PDB file of C-alpha atoms and ligand atoms in Angstrom:
ATOM      1  CA  ARG A   1      -1.732  -7.747  56.313  1.00 95.00           C
ATOM      2  CA  GLY A   2      -4.380  -7.704  53.705  1.00 97.00           C
ATOM      3  CA  LYS A   3      -3.643  -6.958  50.122  1.00 96.00           C
ATOM      4  CA  LEU A   4      -4.322  -3.751  48.066  1.00 95.00           C
ATOM      5  CA  GLU A   5      -4.617  -4.071  44.379  1.00 94.00           C
ATOM      6  CA  ARG A   6      -5.329  -1.580  41.500  1.00 92.00           C
ATOM      7  CA  VAL A   7      -8.142  -3.023  39.372  1.00 94.00           C
ATOM      8  CA  TYR A   8      -9.587  -1.694  36.105  1.00 94.00           C
ATOM      9  CA  TYR A   9     -13.197  -1.856  35.179  1.00 95.00           C
ATOM     10  CA  ASP A  10     -15.312  -0.807  32.218  1.00 93.00           C
ATOM     11  CA  SER A  11     -17.386   2.186  33.249  1.00 93.00           C
ATOM     12  CA  LYS A  12     -20.573   1.980  31.019  1.00 93.00           C
ATOM     13  CA  THR A  13     -21.691   5.097  32.795  1.00 90.00           C
ATOM     14  CA  VAL A  14     -18.536   7.200  31.724  1.00 89.00           C
ATOM     15  CA  GLY A  15     -17.608   5.321  28.707  1.00 89.00           C
ATOM     16  CA  VAL A  16     -13.990   4.594  29.614  1.00 89.00           C
ATOM     17  CA  LYS A  17     -11.905   2.148  31.607  1.00 90.00           C
ATOM     18  CA  ARG A  18     -11.498   3.390  35.135  1.00 90.00           C
ATOM     19  CA  TRP A  19      -9.522   2.132  38.022  1.00 90.00           C
ATOM     20  CA  MET A  20     -10.034   1.707  41.751  1.00 92.00           C
ATOM     21  CA  GLN A  21      -8.211   0.047  44.636  1.00 93.00           C
ATOM     22  CA  VAL A  22      -9.491  -3.161  46.298  1.00 96.00           C
ATOM     23  CA  TYR A  23      -8.501  -4.210  49.743  1.00 97.00           C
ATOM     24  CA  THR A  24      -8.770  -8.002  50.438  1.00 98.00           C
ATOM     25  CA  PRO A  25      -8.245  -9.083  54.081  1.00 98.00           C
ATOM     26  CA  VAL A  26      -5.586 -11.364  55.179  1.00 97.00           C
ATOM     27  CA  GLY A  27      -6.296 -14.964  54.318  1.00 97.00           C
ATOM     28  CA  TYR A  28      -8.977 -13.845  51.736  1.00 98.00           C
ATOM     29  CA  SER A  29     -10.320 -17.214  50.303  1.00 98.00           C
ATOM     30  CA  LYS A  30     -12.891 -17.982  47.614  1.00 97.00           C
ATOM     31  CA  ASP A  31     -14.197 -20.538  50.034  1.00 97.00           C
ATOM     32  CA  ARG A  32     -15.988 -17.877  51.984  1.00 97.00           C
ATOM     33  CA  LYS A  33     -17.898 -14.716  51.142  1.00 98.00           C
ATOM     34  CA  TYR A  34     -17.158 -11.298  52.541  1.00 98.00           C
ATOM     35  CA  PRO A  35     -19.137  -8.102  53.214  1.00 98.00           C
ATOM     36  CA  VAL A  36     -18.005  -5.095  51.344  1.00 98.00           C
ATOM     37  CA  LEU A  37     -17.356  -1.525  52.469  1.00 98.00           C
ATOM     38  CA  TYR A  38     -17.131   1.138  49.805  1.00 98.00           C
ATOM     39  CA  LEU A  39     -14.985   3.850  51.093  1.00 97.00           C
ATOM     40  CA  LEU A  40     -15.027   7.282  49.270  1.00 96.00           C
ATOM     41  CA  HIS A  41     -12.322   9.905  49.211  1.00 94.00           C
ATOM     42  CA  GLY A  42     -12.560  13.682  49.281  1.00 92.00           C
ATOM     43  CA  ILE A  43     -11.951  16.382  46.812  1.00 89.00           C
ATOM     44  CA  GLY A  44      -8.210  16.197  46.880  1.00 81.00           C
ATOM     45  CA  GLY A  45      -8.103  12.475  46.634  1.00 75.00           C
ATOM     46  CA  ASN A  46      -8.022   9.328  44.620  1.00 64.00           C
ATOM     47  CA  GLU A  47      -5.357   9.839  42.060  1.00 55.00           C
ATOM     48  CA  ASN A  48      -3.337  10.327  45.269  1.00 58.00           C
ATOM     49  CA  GLU A  49      -4.947   7.130  46.776  1.00 73.00           C
ATOM     50  CA  GLU A  50      -6.152   9.351  49.805  1.00 87.00           C
ATOM     51  CA  TRP A  51      -7.671   6.812  52.135  1.00 91.00           C
ATOM     52  CA  THR A  52      -4.693   4.376  51.655  1.00 89.00           C
ATOM     53  CA  LYS A  53      -2.156   7.202  51.986  1.00 87.00           C
ATOM     54  CA  GLY A  54      -3.885   7.940  55.199  1.00 88.00           C
ATOM     55  CA  ARG A  55      -3.271   4.220  56.263  1.00 92.00           C
ATOM     56  CA  ALA A  56      -7.013   3.317  56.398  1.00 94.00           C
ATOM     57  CA  HIS A  57      -6.169  -0.182  55.199  1.00 95.00           C
ATOM     58  CA  VAL A  58      -3.605  -0.516  58.087  1.00 96.00           C
ATOM     59  CA  VAL A  59      -6.258   0.454  60.531  1.00 97.00           C
ATOM     60  CA  LEU A  60      -8.424  -2.333  59.192  1.00 97.00           C
ATOM     61  CA  ASP A  61      -5.534  -4.892  59.141  1.00 98.00           C
ATOM     62  CA  ASN A  62      -5.043  -4.196  62.822  1.00 98.00           C
ATOM     63  CA  LEU A  63      -8.689  -4.485  63.657  1.00 98.00           C
ATOM     64  CA  ILE A  64      -9.086  -7.722  61.735  1.00 98.00           C
ATOM     65  CA  ALA A  65      -5.847  -9.054  63.471  1.00 98.00           C
ATOM     66  CA  ASP A  66      -7.420  -8.155  66.842  1.00 98.00           C
ATOM     67  CA  LYS A  67     -10.746  -9.836  65.791  1.00 97.00           C
ATOM     68  CA  LYS A  68     -12.615  -6.504  66.377  1.00 97.00           C
ATOM     69  CA  ILE A  69     -14.102  -6.455  62.884  1.00 97.00           C
ATOM     70  CA  GLU A  70     -15.420  -8.819  60.316  1.00 92.00           C
ATOM     71  CA  PRO A  71     -12.904  -9.580  57.626  1.00 97.00           C
ATOM     72  CA  MET A  72     -14.339  -7.466  54.716  1.00 98.00           C
ATOM     73  CA  VAL A  73     -13.519  -6.331  51.252  1.00 98.00           C
ATOM     74  CA  VAL A  74     -12.947  -2.677  51.098  1.00 97.00           C
ATOM     75  CA  VAL A  75     -13.292  -0.896  47.739  1.00 97.00           C
ATOM     76  CA  PHE A  76     -11.784   2.560  47.096  1.00 95.00           C
ATOM     77  CA  PRO A  77     -13.189   3.924  43.954  1.00 94.00           C
ATOM     78  CA  ASN A  78     -12.373   7.243  42.157  1.00 91.00           C
ATOM     79  CA  GLY A  79     -15.274   9.478  43.170  1.00 92.00           C
ATOM     80  CA  ASN A  80     -15.039  11.890  40.320  1.00 90.00           C
ATOM     81  CA  ALA A  81     -16.566  10.000  37.320  1.00 90.00           C
ATOM     82  CA  THR A  82     -15.269  11.900  34.316  1.00 84.00           C
ATOM     83  CA  THR A  83     -13.607  10.768  31.199  1.00 70.00           C
ATOM     84  CA  ASN A  84     -10.407  12.337  32.496  1.00 63.00           C
ATOM     85  CA  THR A  85      -9.252   9.253  34.241  1.00 55.00           C
ATOM     86  CA  ALA A  86      -6.337  11.130  35.877  1.00 53.00           C
ATOM     87  CA  ALA A  87      -8.736  13.789  37.290  1.00 50.00           C
ATOM     88  CA  GLY A  88      -9.512  12.333  40.581  1.00 49.00           C
ATOM     89  CA  GLY A  89      -9.914  15.320  42.822  1.00 49.00           C
ATOM     90  CA  ARG A  90     -10.495  18.776  41.577  1.00 45.00           C
ATOM     91  CA  GLY A  91     -10.866  18.125  37.896  1.00 44.00           C
ATOM     92  CA  GLY A  92     -14.419  18.944  37.044  1.00 44.00           C
ATOM     93  CA  GLY A  93     -15.039  19.049  40.840  1.00 42.00           C
ATOM     94  CA  ARG A  94     -16.926  22.082  41.492  1.00 44.00           C
ATOM     95  CA  GLY A  95     -18.974  22.556  38.413  1.00 44.00           C
ATOM     96  CA  ALA A  96     -22.746  22.795  38.244  1.00 41.00           C
ATOM     97  CA  GLY A  97     -24.072  19.662  40.021  1.00 51.00           C
ATOM     98  CA  PHE A  98     -20.528  19.064  41.103  1.00 72.00           C
ATOM     99  CA  GLY A  99     -19.609  17.606  37.804  1.00 81.00           C
ATOM    100  CA  GLY A 100     -18.580  13.930  37.772  1.00 89.00           C
ATOM    101  CA  TRP A 101     -19.021  13.695  41.584  1.00 91.00           C
ATOM    102  CA  GLY A 102     -22.741  13.888  41.335  1.00 93.00           C
ATOM    103  CA  LEU A 103     -25.054  11.677  39.214  1.00 93.00           C
ATOM    104  CA  PRO A 104     -22.136  10.269  37.087  1.00 93.00           C
ATOM    105  CA  PHE A 105     -20.448   8.907  40.119  1.00 94.00           C
ATOM    106  CA  GLN A 106     -23.784   7.562  41.618  1.00 96.00           C
ATOM    107  CA  ASN A 107     -24.387   5.762  38.384  1.00 96.00           C
ATOM    108  CA  ASP A 108     -20.849   4.494  38.176  1.00 96.00           C
ATOM    109  CA  LEU A 109     -21.014   3.028  41.716  1.00 97.00           C
ATOM    110  CA  ILE A 110     -24.395   1.506  41.426  1.00 98.00           C
ATOM    111  CA  GLU A 111     -24.327   0.262  37.799  1.00 97.00           C
ATOM    112  CA  ASP A 112     -20.685  -0.473  37.191  1.00 97.00           C
ATOM    113  CA  ILE A 113     -18.645  -0.702  40.303  1.00 97.00           C
ATOM    114  CA  ILE A 114     -20.832  -2.861  42.536  1.00 98.00           C
ATOM    115  CA  PRO A 115     -21.732  -5.350  39.754  1.00 98.00           C
ATOM    116  CA  PHE A 116     -18.006  -5.584  38.947  1.00 98.00           C
ATOM    117  CA  ILE A 117     -17.018  -6.286  42.593  1.00 98.00           C
ATOM    118  CA  GLU A 118     -19.881  -8.792  42.948  1.00 98.00           C
ATOM    119  CA  THR A 119     -18.748 -10.590  39.809  1.00 98.00           C
ATOM    120  CA  ASN A 120     -15.051 -10.703  40.477  1.00 98.00           C
ATOM    121  CA  TYR A 121     -14.646 -11.060  44.259  1.00 98.00           C
ATOM    122  CA  SER A 122     -16.118 -13.577  46.668  1.00 98.00           C
ATOM    123  CA  VAL A 123     -18.558 -11.268  48.456  1.00 98.00           C
ATOM    124  CA  LYS A 124     -21.915 -11.344  49.806  1.00 98.00           C
ATOM    125  CA  THR A 125     -24.492  -9.537  47.684  1.00 98.00           C
ATOM    126  CA  ASP A 126     -27.351  -8.392  49.929  1.00 98.00           C
ATOM    127  CA  ARG A 127     -27.851  -4.914  51.328  1.00 98.00           C
ATOM    128  CA  GLU A 128     -26.922  -5.976  54.898  1.00 98.00           C
ATOM    129  CA  ASN A 129     -23.567  -6.846  53.640  1.00 98.00           C
ATOM    130  CA  ARG A 130     -22.869  -3.517  51.772  1.00 98.00           C
ATOM    131  CA  ALA A 131     -21.687  -0.411  53.504  1.00 98.00           C
ATOM    132  CA  LEU A 132     -21.011   3.021  52.066  1.00 98.00           C
ATOM    133  CA  ALA A 133     -18.865   5.641  53.766  1.00 98.00           C
ATOM    134  CA  GLY A 134     -16.648   8.467  52.851  1.00 98.00           C
ATOM    135  CA  LEU A 135     -14.793  11.578  54.052  1.00 97.00           C
ATOM    136  CA  SER A 136     -15.667  15.147  52.964  1.00 96.00           C
ATOM    137  CA  MET A 137     -16.787  15.217  49.380  1.00 94.00           C
ATOM    138  CA  GLY A 138     -17.061  11.368  49.702  1.00 96.00           C
ATOM    139  CA  GLY A 139     -18.968  11.838  52.979  1.00 98.00           C
ATOM    140  CA  GLY A 140     -21.611  13.986  50.972  1.00 97.00           C
ATOM    141  CA  GLN A 141     -21.661  11.315  48.297  1.00 97.00           C
ATOM    142  CA  SER A 142     -22.150   8.560  50.862  1.00 98.00           C
ATOM    143  CA  LEU A 143     -25.024  10.279  52.527  1.00 98.00           C
ATOM    144  CA  ASN A 144     -26.652  11.359  49.157  1.00 97.00           C
ATOM    145  CA  ILE A 145     -26.187   7.852  47.519  1.00 98.00           C
ATOM    146  CA  GLY A 146     -26.519   5.733  50.492  1.00 98.00           C
ATOM    147  CA  LEU A 147     -29.645   7.234  51.922  1.00 98.00           C
ATOM    148  CA  GLY A 148     -31.100   7.519  48.298  1.00 98.00           C
ATOM    149  CA  HIS A 149     -30.544   3.738  47.856  1.00 98.00           C
ATOM    150  CA  LEU A 150     -31.622   2.027  51.090  1.00 98.00           C
ATOM    151  CA  ASP A 151     -32.299  -1.033  48.900  1.00 98.00           C
ATOM    152  CA  VAL A 152     -28.642  -1.332  48.230  1.00 98.00           C
ATOM    153  CA  PHE A 153     -26.930  -0.328  51.485  1.00 98.00           C
ATOM    154  CA  ALA A 154     -27.997  -0.897  55.077  1.00 98.00           C
ATOM    155  CA  TRP A 155     -24.861   0.890  56.570  1.00 98.00           C
ATOM    156  CA  VAL A 156     -24.073   4.459  55.707  1.00 98.00           C
ATOM    157  CA  GLY A 157     -21.487   6.939  57.096  1.00 98.00           C
ATOM    158  CA  GLY A 158     -20.517  10.457  56.402  1.00 98.00           C
ATOM    159  CA  PHE A 159     -17.296  11.802  57.894  1.00 98.00           C
ATOM    160  CA  SER A 160     -16.771  15.538  57.715  1.00 98.00           C
ATOM    161  CA  SER A 161     -19.229  15.744  54.943  1.00 98.00           C
ATOM    162  CA  ALA A 162     -18.857  18.630  52.411  1.00 96.00           C
ATOM    163  CA  PRO A 163     -21.260  21.133  50.895  1.00 95.00           C
ATOM    164  CA  ASN A 164     -22.168  18.550  48.262  1.00 95.00           C
ATOM    165  CA  THR A 165     -24.425  16.911  50.937  1.00 97.00           C
ATOM    166  CA  ASN A 166     -28.107  17.242  50.031  1.00 96.00           C
ATOM    167  CA  PRO A 167     -30.274  19.097  52.486  1.00 97.00           C
ATOM    168  CA  PRO A 168     -31.424  16.817  55.313  1.00 98.00           C
ATOM    169  CA  GLU A 169     -35.089  16.743  54.232  1.00 97.00           C
ATOM    170  CA  GLN A 170     -33.958  15.660  50.763  1.00 97.00           C
ATOM    171  CA  LEU A 171     -31.557  13.017  52.291  1.00 98.00           C
ATOM    172  CA  VAL A 172     -34.313  11.522  54.434  1.00 98.00           C
ATOM    173  CA  PRO A 173     -37.653  12.382  52.956  1.00 98.00           C
ATOM    174  CA  ASP A 174     -39.292   9.273  54.655  1.00 98.00           C
ATOM    175  CA  PRO A 175     -38.027   9.000  58.171  1.00 98.00           C
ATOM    176  CA  ASP A 176     -40.061   5.976  59.021  1.00 98.00           C
ATOM    177  CA  LYS A 177     -38.608   4.110  56.030  1.00 98.00           C
ATOM    178  CA  ALA A 178     -35.071   5.088  56.857  1.00 98.00           C
ATOM    179  CA  THR A 179     -35.614   3.945  60.381  1.00 98.00           C
ATOM    180  CA  ARG A 180     -36.820   0.567  59.315  1.00 97.00           C
ATOM    181  CA  GLN A 181     -34.190  -0.107  56.666  1.00 97.00           C
ATOM    182  CA  LEU A 182     -31.058   1.332  58.046  1.00 98.00           C
ATOM    183  CA  LYS A 183     -28.769  -0.771  60.180  1.00 97.00           C
ATOM    184  CA  LEU A 184     -26.512   2.064  60.850  1.00 98.00           C
ATOM    185  CA  LEU A 185     -26.380   5.705  59.973  1.00 98.00           C
ATOM    186  CA  TYR A 186     -23.175   7.327  61.280  1.00 98.00           C
ATOM    187  CA  VAL A 187     -22.453  11.030  61.014  1.00 98.00           C
ATOM    188  CA  SER A 188     -19.072  12.466  62.282  1.00 98.00           C
ATOM    189  CA  CYS A 189     -17.065  15.644  62.291  1.00 98.00           C
ATOM    190  CA  GLY A 190     -14.302  17.361  64.030  1.00 98.00           C
ATOM    191  CA  ASN A 191     -15.234  20.487  66.028  1.00 98.00           C
ATOM    192  CA  LYS A 192     -12.426  22.386  64.407  1.00 98.00           C
ATOM    193  CA  ASP A 193     -13.653  21.559  60.838  1.00 98.00           C
ATOM    194  CA  GLY A 194     -15.072  24.528  58.882  1.00 97.00           C
ATOM    195  CA  LEU A 195     -17.636  22.218  57.263  1.00 97.00           C
ATOM    196  CA  ILE A 196     -19.223  21.130  60.563  1.00 98.00           C
ATOM    197  CA  SER A 197     -22.492  22.950  59.903  1.00 98.00           C
ATOM    198  CA  ARG A 198     -23.402  20.301  57.352  1.00 97.00           C
ATOM    199  CA  SER A 199     -23.133  17.540  59.867  1.00 98.00           C
ATOM    200  CA  GLN A 200     -24.842  19.591  62.536  1.00 98.00           C
ATOM    201  CA  GLY A 201     -27.754  20.134  60.096  1.00 98.00           C
ATOM    202  CA  VAL A 202     -28.134  16.471  59.253  1.00 98.00           C
ATOM    203  CA  HIS A 203     -27.952  15.421  62.975  1.00 98.00           C
ATOM    204  CA  ALA A 204     -30.559  18.124  64.064  1.00 98.00           C
ATOM    205  CA  TYR A 205     -32.967  16.895  61.354  1.00 98.00           C
ATOM    206  CA  LEU A 206     -32.491  13.150  62.231  1.00 98.00           C
ATOM    207  CA  LYS A 207     -32.967  13.895  65.913  1.00 98.00           C
ATOM    208  CA  GLU A 208     -36.188  15.927  65.187  1.00 98.00           C
ATOM    209  CA  LYS A 209     -37.454  13.129  63.071  1.00 98.00           C
ATOM    210  CA  ASN A 210     -36.425  10.341  65.503  1.00 98.00           C
ATOM    211  CA  VAL A 211     -34.181   8.582  63.081  1.00 98.00           C
ATOM    212  CA  PRO A 212     -31.676   6.506  65.009  1.00 97.00           C
ATOM    213  CA  HIS A 213     -28.022   7.399  64.215  1.00 98.00           C
ATOM    214  CA  ILE A 214     -24.681   8.029  65.722  1.00 98.00           C
ATOM    215  CA  TYR A 215     -23.352  11.549  65.733  1.00 98.00           C
ATOM    216  CA  HIS A 216     -19.847  11.712  66.757  1.00 98.00           C
ATOM    217  CA  VAL A 217     -17.976  14.996  67.177  1.00 98.00           C
ATOM    218  CA  ASP A 218     -14.248  14.955  68.179  1.00 98.00           C
ATOM    219  CA  GLU A 219     -11.684  17.647  68.624  1.00 98.00           C
ATOM    220  CA  HIS A 220     -10.015  17.444  65.262  1.00 98.00           C
ATOM    221  CA  ALA A 221     -10.180  19.511  62.006  1.00 98.00           C
ATOM    222  CA  HIS A 222     -10.755  18.509  58.372  1.00 97.00           C
ATOM    223  CA  ASP A 223      -7.922  16.006  58.501  1.00 95.00           C
ATOM    224  CA  PHE A 224      -6.860  12.249  58.830  1.00 94.00           C
ATOM    225  CA  GLN A 225      -6.714  12.433  62.573  1.00 95.00           C
ATOM    226  CA  HIS A 226     -10.464  12.555  62.332  1.00 97.00           C
ATOM    227  CA  TRP A 227     -10.893  10.231  59.392  1.00 97.00           C
ATOM    228  CA  ARG A 228      -8.723   7.445  60.764  1.00 96.00           C
ATOM    229  CA  LYS A 229     -10.784   7.538  63.914  1.00 97.00           C
ATOM    230  CA  ALA A 230     -13.851   7.629  62.046  1.00 98.00           C
ATOM    231  CA  VAL A 231     -12.992   4.545  59.957  1.00 98.00           C
ATOM    232  CA  PHE A 232     -11.793   2.877  63.123  1.00 98.00           C
ATOM    233  CA  HIS A 233     -15.029   3.489  64.895  1.00 98.00           C
ATOM    234  CA  PHE A 234     -17.344   2.895  61.913  1.00 98.00           C
ATOM    235  CA  SER A 235     -15.751  -0.233  60.722  1.00 98.00           C
ATOM    236  CA  GLN A 236     -16.391  -1.828  64.217  1.00 97.00           C
ATOM    237  CA  LEU A 237     -20.075  -1.183  63.988  1.00 97.00           C
ATOM    238  CA  ILE A 238     -20.878  -2.571  60.605  1.00 98.00           C
ATOM    239  CA  PHE A 239     -21.915  -5.974  59.523  1.00 97.00           C
ATOM    240  CA  LYS A 240     -22.736  -6.861  63.136  1.00 92.00           C
ATOM    241  CA  PRO A 241     -25.935  -7.211  64.981  1.00 82.00           C
ATOM    242  CA  THR A 242     -27.662  -3.830  64.779  1.00 67.00           C
ATOM    243  CA  PRO A 243     -26.592  -1.383  67.544  1.00 53.00           C
ATOM    244  CA  LYS A 244     -30.015   0.254  67.471  1.00 50.00           C
TER     245      LYS A 244
HETATM  246  C1  LIG B 301     -16.643  23.195  49.450  1.00 61.21           C
HETATM  247  C2  LIG B 301     -15.659  23.001  50.367  1.00 61.21           C
HETATM  248  C3  LIG B 301     -15.087  21.700  50.538  1.00 61.21           C
HETATM  249  C4  LIG B 301     -16.889  22.181  48.544  1.00 61.21           C
HETATM  250  C5  LIG B 301     -16.222  20.905  48.622  1.00 61.21           C
HETATM  251  C6  LIG B 301     -15.353  20.757  49.637  1.00 61.21           C
HETATM  252  C7  LIG B 301     -18.039  21.452  46.504  1.00 61.21           C
HETATM  253  C8  LIG B 301     -14.895  19.450  49.820  1.00 61.21           C
HETATM  254  C9  LIG B 301     -13.744  19.201  50.518  1.00 61.21           C
HETATM  255  C10 LIG B 301     -13.046  17.862  50.535  1.00 61.21           C
HETATM  256  O1  LIG B 301     -13.543  16.888  49.877  1.00 61.21           O
HETATM  257  O2  LIG B 301     -12.109  17.661  51.334  1.00 61.21           O
HETATM  258  O3  LIG B 301     -17.322  24.377  49.187  1.00 61.21           O
HETATM  259  O4  LIG B 301     -17.796  22.437  47.502  1.00 61.21           O
END
């Protein structure tokens, strides 16, 4: 089993100390450097530690034990970057521009969280060793921020992405550039999920523009049956020779 710890960091973006959970794999050692997956929760999450309550770290433990994935550091931030550190989910969630979930979280991730992780953990610091994925609200954030920062992330995944997802032509304004830069773009949703039209729209646009991606639809709804499978699948594709 790896280790989950709560760490506090100074968010210059928000102006307060915030916290996140960091998973280090079994045998984590400063003698080696690890790739990093940033994994974002949904609107009901974080103060409830959504991904880890959903046992995502156990899925990763098992895949590492089976040598199916690279040992990696996984960061579970709070995706609602407001001064109310207890807010997590709905607090400020649906305001104009989606409150703390929009630009504030983008800045918190890029300017505060990633530098904190790269200073305090033994990790690789190039784009091909950073992945960004999330569920629902966090799926929308991952597509928005990840595709908007191809210089930072080479692997991007949106699971059951919510209505905060930018329109596809805004997500990928330059299909050739995205095709060149991305190692993986993964879009998944359950076919019983009321939000599936967002994922369908992204997939249709990517297909039309010939941007390589994985589009995975299963039989689940907006729930952890889908998300556990998504993280099981996505984590086995990242930090490896490109599946393209
Ligand atoms: C919405 C429906 C769902 C919405 C967000 C969600 C902001 C997010 C759901 C989740 O994160 O689980 O209309 O608008």
